[in-house]
Amino acid sequence: AQSVTQPDIHITVSEGASLELRCNYSYGATPYLFWYVQSPGQGLQLLLKYFSGDTLVQGIKGFEAEFKRSQSSFNLRKPSVHWSDAAEYFCAVGPTTGTASKLTFGTGTRLQVTL
Amino acid sequence: GAGVSQTPSNKVTEKGKYVELRCDPISGHTALYWYRQSLGQGPEFLIYFQGTGAADDSGLPNDRFFAVRPEGSVSTLKIQRTERGDSAVYLCASSSSGRYNEQFFGPGTRLTVL
């Protein structure tokens, strides 16, 4: 069965500092990988996704993520955090077979940004 | 344009009661998903519709949970004999046809079972 681990429940960074959120997955092969952000009162929003090809993917809002097969990781990064980035971030995997694009999410990392 | 909408935004019910949660997907989206998000957890897949049919209901926890999408648009998640453990935020997402097209999520319905 596929699973996702986000080891950091809560992270605090200063505005302007760099950010890295960790994500490790368990899957029989290379899954499809996603990062979503959830702001209070808002629906989940897709930041970026990885299917194949270049292991460094660019997303919206200045985020990027790097797929590392050897480490089964898909960490999210941003070079300079803005106060508006404070939110909950979820890593998710999806199976590469079957008809349903159902996602398996991690437990999330809550990002707090200090001014 | 309008995004995915879910009604009600909050629902409080008593143990043993029946509830219905509604999802209005983005117009034209053929795929519709239901997820459940418990406190401190990530969303958990419940069921997936392609058009009117439930293509994958493997995430429904038991037979108290049922979902329909009779006309291939609006979907209703139905929970019978609610239990306190059903308390969670129920999320709906829709996407256009094609595998792994972006899923657009609604704001969710917060269900509280007393």
CSV table of C-alpha atoms in Angstrom, one decimal:
chain,number,residue,atom,x,y,z
A,1,ALA,CA,0.0,0.0,0.0
A,2,GLN,CA,1.1,3.5,-0.7
A,3,SER,CA,1.8,5.9,2.2
A,4,VAL,CA,3.2,9.4,2.8
A,5,THR,CA,5.2,10.6,5.7
A,6,GLN,CA,5.6,14.3,6.6
A,7,PRO,CA,7.9,14.2,9.6
A,8,ASP,CA,7.5,17.8,10.6
A,9,ILE,CA,4.1,18.6,12.2
A,10,HIS,CA,4.9,22.3,12.7
A,11,ILE,CA,7.6,24.6,11.3
A,12,THR,CA,8.2,28.2,12.1
A,13,VAL,CA,10.3,30.4,9.8
A,14,SER,CA,11.0,34.1,9.6
A,15,GLU,CA,9.7,36.1,6.7
A,16,GLY,CA,12.3,36.2,4.0
A,17,ALA,CA,14.0,33.0,5.2
A,18,SER,CA,14.2,29.9,3.0
A,19,LEU,CA,11.9,27.0,3.6
A,20,GLU,CA,12.1,23.2,3.1
A,21,LEU,CA,9.2,20.9,4.0
A,22,ARG,CA,10.0,17.2,4.0
A,23,CYS,CA,8.0,14.4,2.4
A,24,ASN,CA,8.8,10.7,2.1
A,25,TYR,CA,6.7,8.2,0.4
A,26,SER,CA,6.3,4.5,0.2
A,27,TYR,CA,5.2,2.9,-3.0
A,28,GLY,CA,6.1,-0.1,-5.1
A,29,ALA,CA,7.3,2.1,-8.0
A,30,THR,CA,7.7,5.8,-8.7
A,31,PRO,CA,4.3,7.3,-7.9
A,32,TYR,CA,2.8,10.5,-9.0
A,33,LEU,CA,3.6,13.1,-6.4
A,34,PHE,CA,1.8,16.3,-5.4
A,35,TRP,CA,2.0,19.2,-3.0
A,36,TYR,CA,-1.1,20.9,-1.8
A,37,VAL,CA,-1.6,24.0,0.4
A,38,GLN,CA,-4.6,24.5,2.7
A,39,SER,CA,-5.3,27.9,4.1
A,40,PRO,CA,-7.9,28.5,6.8
A,41,GLY,CA,-11.3,28.6,5.3
A,42,GLN,CA,-9.9,27.8,1.9
A,43,GLY,CA,-10.0,24.6,-0.1
A,44,LEU,CA,-6.9,22.6,-0.9
A,45,GLN,CA,-4.9,24.2,-3.7
A,46,LEU,CA,-2.4,22.4,-5.9
A,47,LEU,CA,1.1,23.9,-5.7
A,48,LEU,CA,2.9,21.5,-8.0
A,49,LYS,CA,3.0,17.9,-9.3
A,50,TYR,CA,5.6,15.4,-10.5
A,51,PHE,CA,4.8,12.7,-13.0
A,52,SER,CA,8.1,12.0,-14.8
A,53,GLY,CA,11.0,13.7,-16.4
A,54,ASP,CA,12.9,16.5,-14.8
A,55,THR,CA,13.2,15.8,-11.1
A,56,LEU,CA,13.0,19.5,-10.1
A,57,VAL,CA,9.5,20.8,-10.7
A,58,GLN,CA,8.4,24.4,-10.4
A,59,GLY,CA,5.0,25.3,-9.0
A,60,ILE,CA,2.9,28.3,-8.2
A,61,LYS,CA,3.7,31.0,-5.7
A,62,GLY,CA,7.4,30.5,-6.1
A,63,PHE,CA,7.5,26.9,-4.8
A,64,GLU,CA,9.6,24.1,-6.2
A,65,ALA,CA,10.1,20.5,-5.2
A,66,GLU,CA,12.7,17.9,-6.0
A,67,PHE,CA,12.0,14.2,-6.5
A,68,LYS,CA,14.8,12.0,-5.2
A,69,ARG,CA,14.2,8.4,-6.0
A,70,SER,CA,17.1,7.1,-3.9
A,71,GLN,CA,15.6,8.7,-0.8
A,72,SER,CA,11.9,8.2,-1.7
A,73,SER,CA,11.5,11.9,-1.1
A,74,PHE,CA,9.7,14.8,-2.6
A,75,ASN,CA,10.7,17.9,-0.5
A,76,LEU,CA,9.1,21.3,-1.1
A,77,ARG,CA,11.2,24.4,-1.1
A,78,LYS,CA,10.9,28.1,-1.3
A,79,PRO,CA,13.9,30.5,-1.3
A,80,SER,CA,12.2,33.4,0.5
A,81,VAL,CA,9.0,32.9,2.5
A,82,HIS,CA,6.3,35.5,2.6
A,83,TRP,CA,3.9,36.0,5.6
A,84,SER,CA,1.0,34.9,3.3
A,85,ASP,CA,2.6,31.5,3.0
A,86,ALA,CA,1.5,30.6,6.5
A,87,ALA,CA,-0.8,27.6,6.0
A,88,GLU,CA,-1.0,23.8,6.1
A,89,TYR,CA,1.0,21.9,3.5
A,90,PHE,CA,0.2,18.4,2.4
A,91,CYS,CA,2.2,16.0,0.3
A,92,ALA,CA,0.3,13.4,-1.6
A,93,VAL,CA,0.9,10.4,-3.8
A,94,GLY,CA,-1.2,8.8,-6.5
A,95,PRO,CA,-1.0,5.4,-8.1
A,96,THR,CA,0.3,5.1,-11.6
A,97,THR,CA,-2.1,2.2,-12.4
A,98,GLY,CA,-5.8,2.0,-12.3
A,99,THR,CA,-8.5,4.4,-13.4
A,100,ALA,CA,-8.9,6.5,-10.3
A,101,SER,CA,-6.7,9.4,-9.6
A,102,LYS,CA,-7.2,9.0,-5.9
A,103,LEU,CA,-4.6,10.6,-3.7
A,104,THR,CA,-3.0,9.5,-0.5
A,105,PHE,CA,-2.1,12.4,1.7
A,106,GLY,CA,0.4,12.9,4.4
A,107,THR,CA,-0.6,14.3,7.8
A,108,GLY,CA,0.5,17.8,6.8
A,109,THR,CA,3.0,20.4,8.0
A,110,ARG,CA,1.7,23.6,9.5
A,111,LEU,CA,3.9,26.5,8.5
A,112,GLN,CA,4.0,29.6,10.7
A,113,VAL,CA,5.8,32.7,9.5
A,114,THR,CA,7.1,35.3,11.9
A,115,LEU,CA,7.6,38.9,10.8
B,1,GLY,CA,-15.8,31.1,-12.8
B,2,ALA,CA,-17.4,29.3,-9.8
B,3,GLY,CA,-15.3,26.8,-7.9
B,4,VAL,CA,-16.5,23.6,-6.2
B,5,SER,CA,-19.1,24.4,-3.6
B,6,GLN,CA,-20.3,22.3,-0.7
B,7,THR,CA,-23.3,22.6,1.5
B,8,PRO,CA,-23.8,22.9,4.3
B,9,SER,CA,-20.6,24.4,5.5
B,10,ASN,CA,-21.3,23.1,9.0
B,11,LYS,CA,-23.5,20.3,10.2
B,12,VAL,CA,-24.2,19.3,13.7
B,13,THR,CA,-26.2,16.2,14.3
B,14,GLU,CA,-26.9,13.7,17.0
B,15,LYS,CA,-25.5,10.2,17.2
B,16,GLY,CA,-27.8,7.8,15.2
B,17,LYS,CA,-29.2,10.5,12.9
B,18,TYR,CA,-29.0,10.5,9.1
B,19,VAL,CA,-27.1,13.3,7.2
B,20,GLU,CA,-26.6,14.3,3.6
B,21,LEU,CA,-23.7,16.4,2.4
B,22,ARG,CA,-23.9,18.1,-1.0
B,23,CYS,CA,-21.2,18.8,-3.5
B,24,ASP,CA,-21.5,21.0,-6.6
B,25,PRO,CA,-18.5,20.5,-8.8
B,26,ILE,CA,-17.1,22.8,-11.4
B,27,SER,CA,-19.3,22.9,-14.4
B,28,GLY,CA,-18.2,20.4,-17.0
B,29,HIS,CA,-16.0,18.4,-14.7
B,30,THR,CA,-16.7,14.7,-15.2
B,31,ALA,CA,-14.6,13.3,-12.3
B,32,LEU,CA,-15.7,13.9,-8.7
B,33,TYR,CA,-14.0,12.8,-5.5
B,34,TRP,CA,-15.0,12.7,-1.8
B,35,TYR,CA,-12.4,12.8,0.9
B,36,ARG,CA,-12.6,12.9,4.7
B,37,GLN,CA,-10.2,14.9,6.8
B,38,SER,CA,-10.1,14.2,10.5
B,39,LEU,CA,-8.5,16.6,13.0
B,40,GLY,CA,-4.8,16.7,12.6
B,41,GLN,CA,-4.8,14.4,9.6
B,42,GLY,CA,-4.6,14.7,5.9
B,43,PRO,CA,-7.5,14.1,3.6
B,44,GLU,CA,-8.5,10.4,3.2
B,45,PHE,CA,-10.0,9.2,0.0
B,46,LEU,CA,-13.6,7.9,0.2
B,47,ILE,CA,-15.1,7.5,-3.3
B,48,TYR,CA,-14.5,8.5,-6.9
B,49,PHE,CA,-17.2,9.1,-9.6
B,50,GLN,CA,-16.6,9.3,-13.3
B,51,GLY,CA,-19.8,10.6,-14.7
B,52,THR,CA,-22.8,9.1,-12.9
B,53,GLY,CA,-21.1,5.9,-11.8
B,54,ALA,CA,-18.9,5.2,-8.7
B,55,ALA,CA,-15.7,4.0,-10.4
B,56,ASP,CA,-14.0,3.4,-7.0
B,57,ASP,CA,-15.6,3.3,-3.6
B,58,SER,CA,-12.8,1.4,-1.9
B,59,GLY,CA,-12.4,4.2,0.7
B,60,LEU,CA,-15.9,4.1,2.1
B,61,PRO,CA,-15.3,3.0,5.7
B,62,ASN,CA,-18.5,0.9,6.0
B,63,ASP,CA,-22.0,0.4,4.6
B,64,ARG,CA,-23.3,3.4,6.6
B,65,PHE,CA,-21.7,5.6,4.0
B,66,PHE,CA,-23.1,6.0,0.5
B,67,ALA,CA,-22.8,8.5,-2.3
B,68,VAL,CA,-24.7,9.2,-5.4
B,69,ARG,CA,-24.3,11.4,-8.5
B,70,PRO,CA,-27.5,10.7,-10.5
B,71,GLU,CA,-27.0,13.2,-13.3
B,72,GLY,CA,-23.2,13.3,-13.4
B,73,SER,CA,-23.0,16.7,-11.8
B,74,VAL,CA,-24.1,17.3,-8.2
B,75,SER,CA,-23.1,14.6,-5.7
B,76,THR,CA,-24.5,13.7,-2.3
B,77,LEU,CA,-22.7,11.9,0.4
B,78,LYS,CA,-25.1,10.1,2.7
B,79,ILE,CA,-24.3,8.8,6.2
B,80,GLN,CA,-26.7,6.7,8.1
B,81,ARG,CA,-26.8,6.1,11.8
B,82,THR,CA,-24.0,8.6,12.4
B,83,GLU,CA,-21.4,7.9,15.0
B,84,ARG,CA,-19.2,10.3,17.0
B,85,GLY,CA,-16.2,8.9,15.0
B,86,ASP,CA,-17.8,10.3,11.8
B,87,SER,CA,-17.0,13.8,13.0
B,88,ALA,CA,-14.6,15.3,10.4
B,89,VAL,CA,-14.4,17.7,7.5
B,90,TYR,CA,-15.8,16.1,4.3
B,91,LEU,CA,-14.1,17.4,1.2
B,92,CYS,CA,-15.2,17.2,-2.4
B,93,ALA,CA,-13.0,17.7,-5.4
B,94,SER,CA,-13.7,17.7,-9.1
B,95,SER,CA,-11.5,17.5,-12.2
B,96,SER,CA,-11.9,17.4,-15.9
B,97,SER,CA,-11.6,14.0,-17.6
B,98,GLY,CA,-8.1,12.5,-18.0
B,99,ARG,CA,-6.0,10.9,-15.3
B,100,TYR,CA,-4.4,13.2,-12.9
B,101,ASN,CA,-5.9,16.4,-14.2
B,102,GLU,CA,-5.8,18.8,-11.3
B,103,GLN,CA,-8.4,18.2,-8.6
B,104,PHE,CA,-10.1,21.4,-7.5
B,105,PHE,CA,-11.2,21.1,-3.9
B,106,GLY,CA,-14.2,22.7,-2.2
B,107,PRO,CA,-14.1,24.3,1.2
B,108,GLY,CA,-15.5,21.3,2.9
B,109,THR,CA,-18.4,20.5,5.2
B,110,ARG,CA,-17.5,20.2,8.9
B,111,LEU,CA,-19.7,17.4,10.4
B,112,THR,CA,-20.0,17.2,14.2
B,113,VAL,CA,-21.8,14.2,15.7
B,114,LEU,CA,-22.8,14.8,19.3
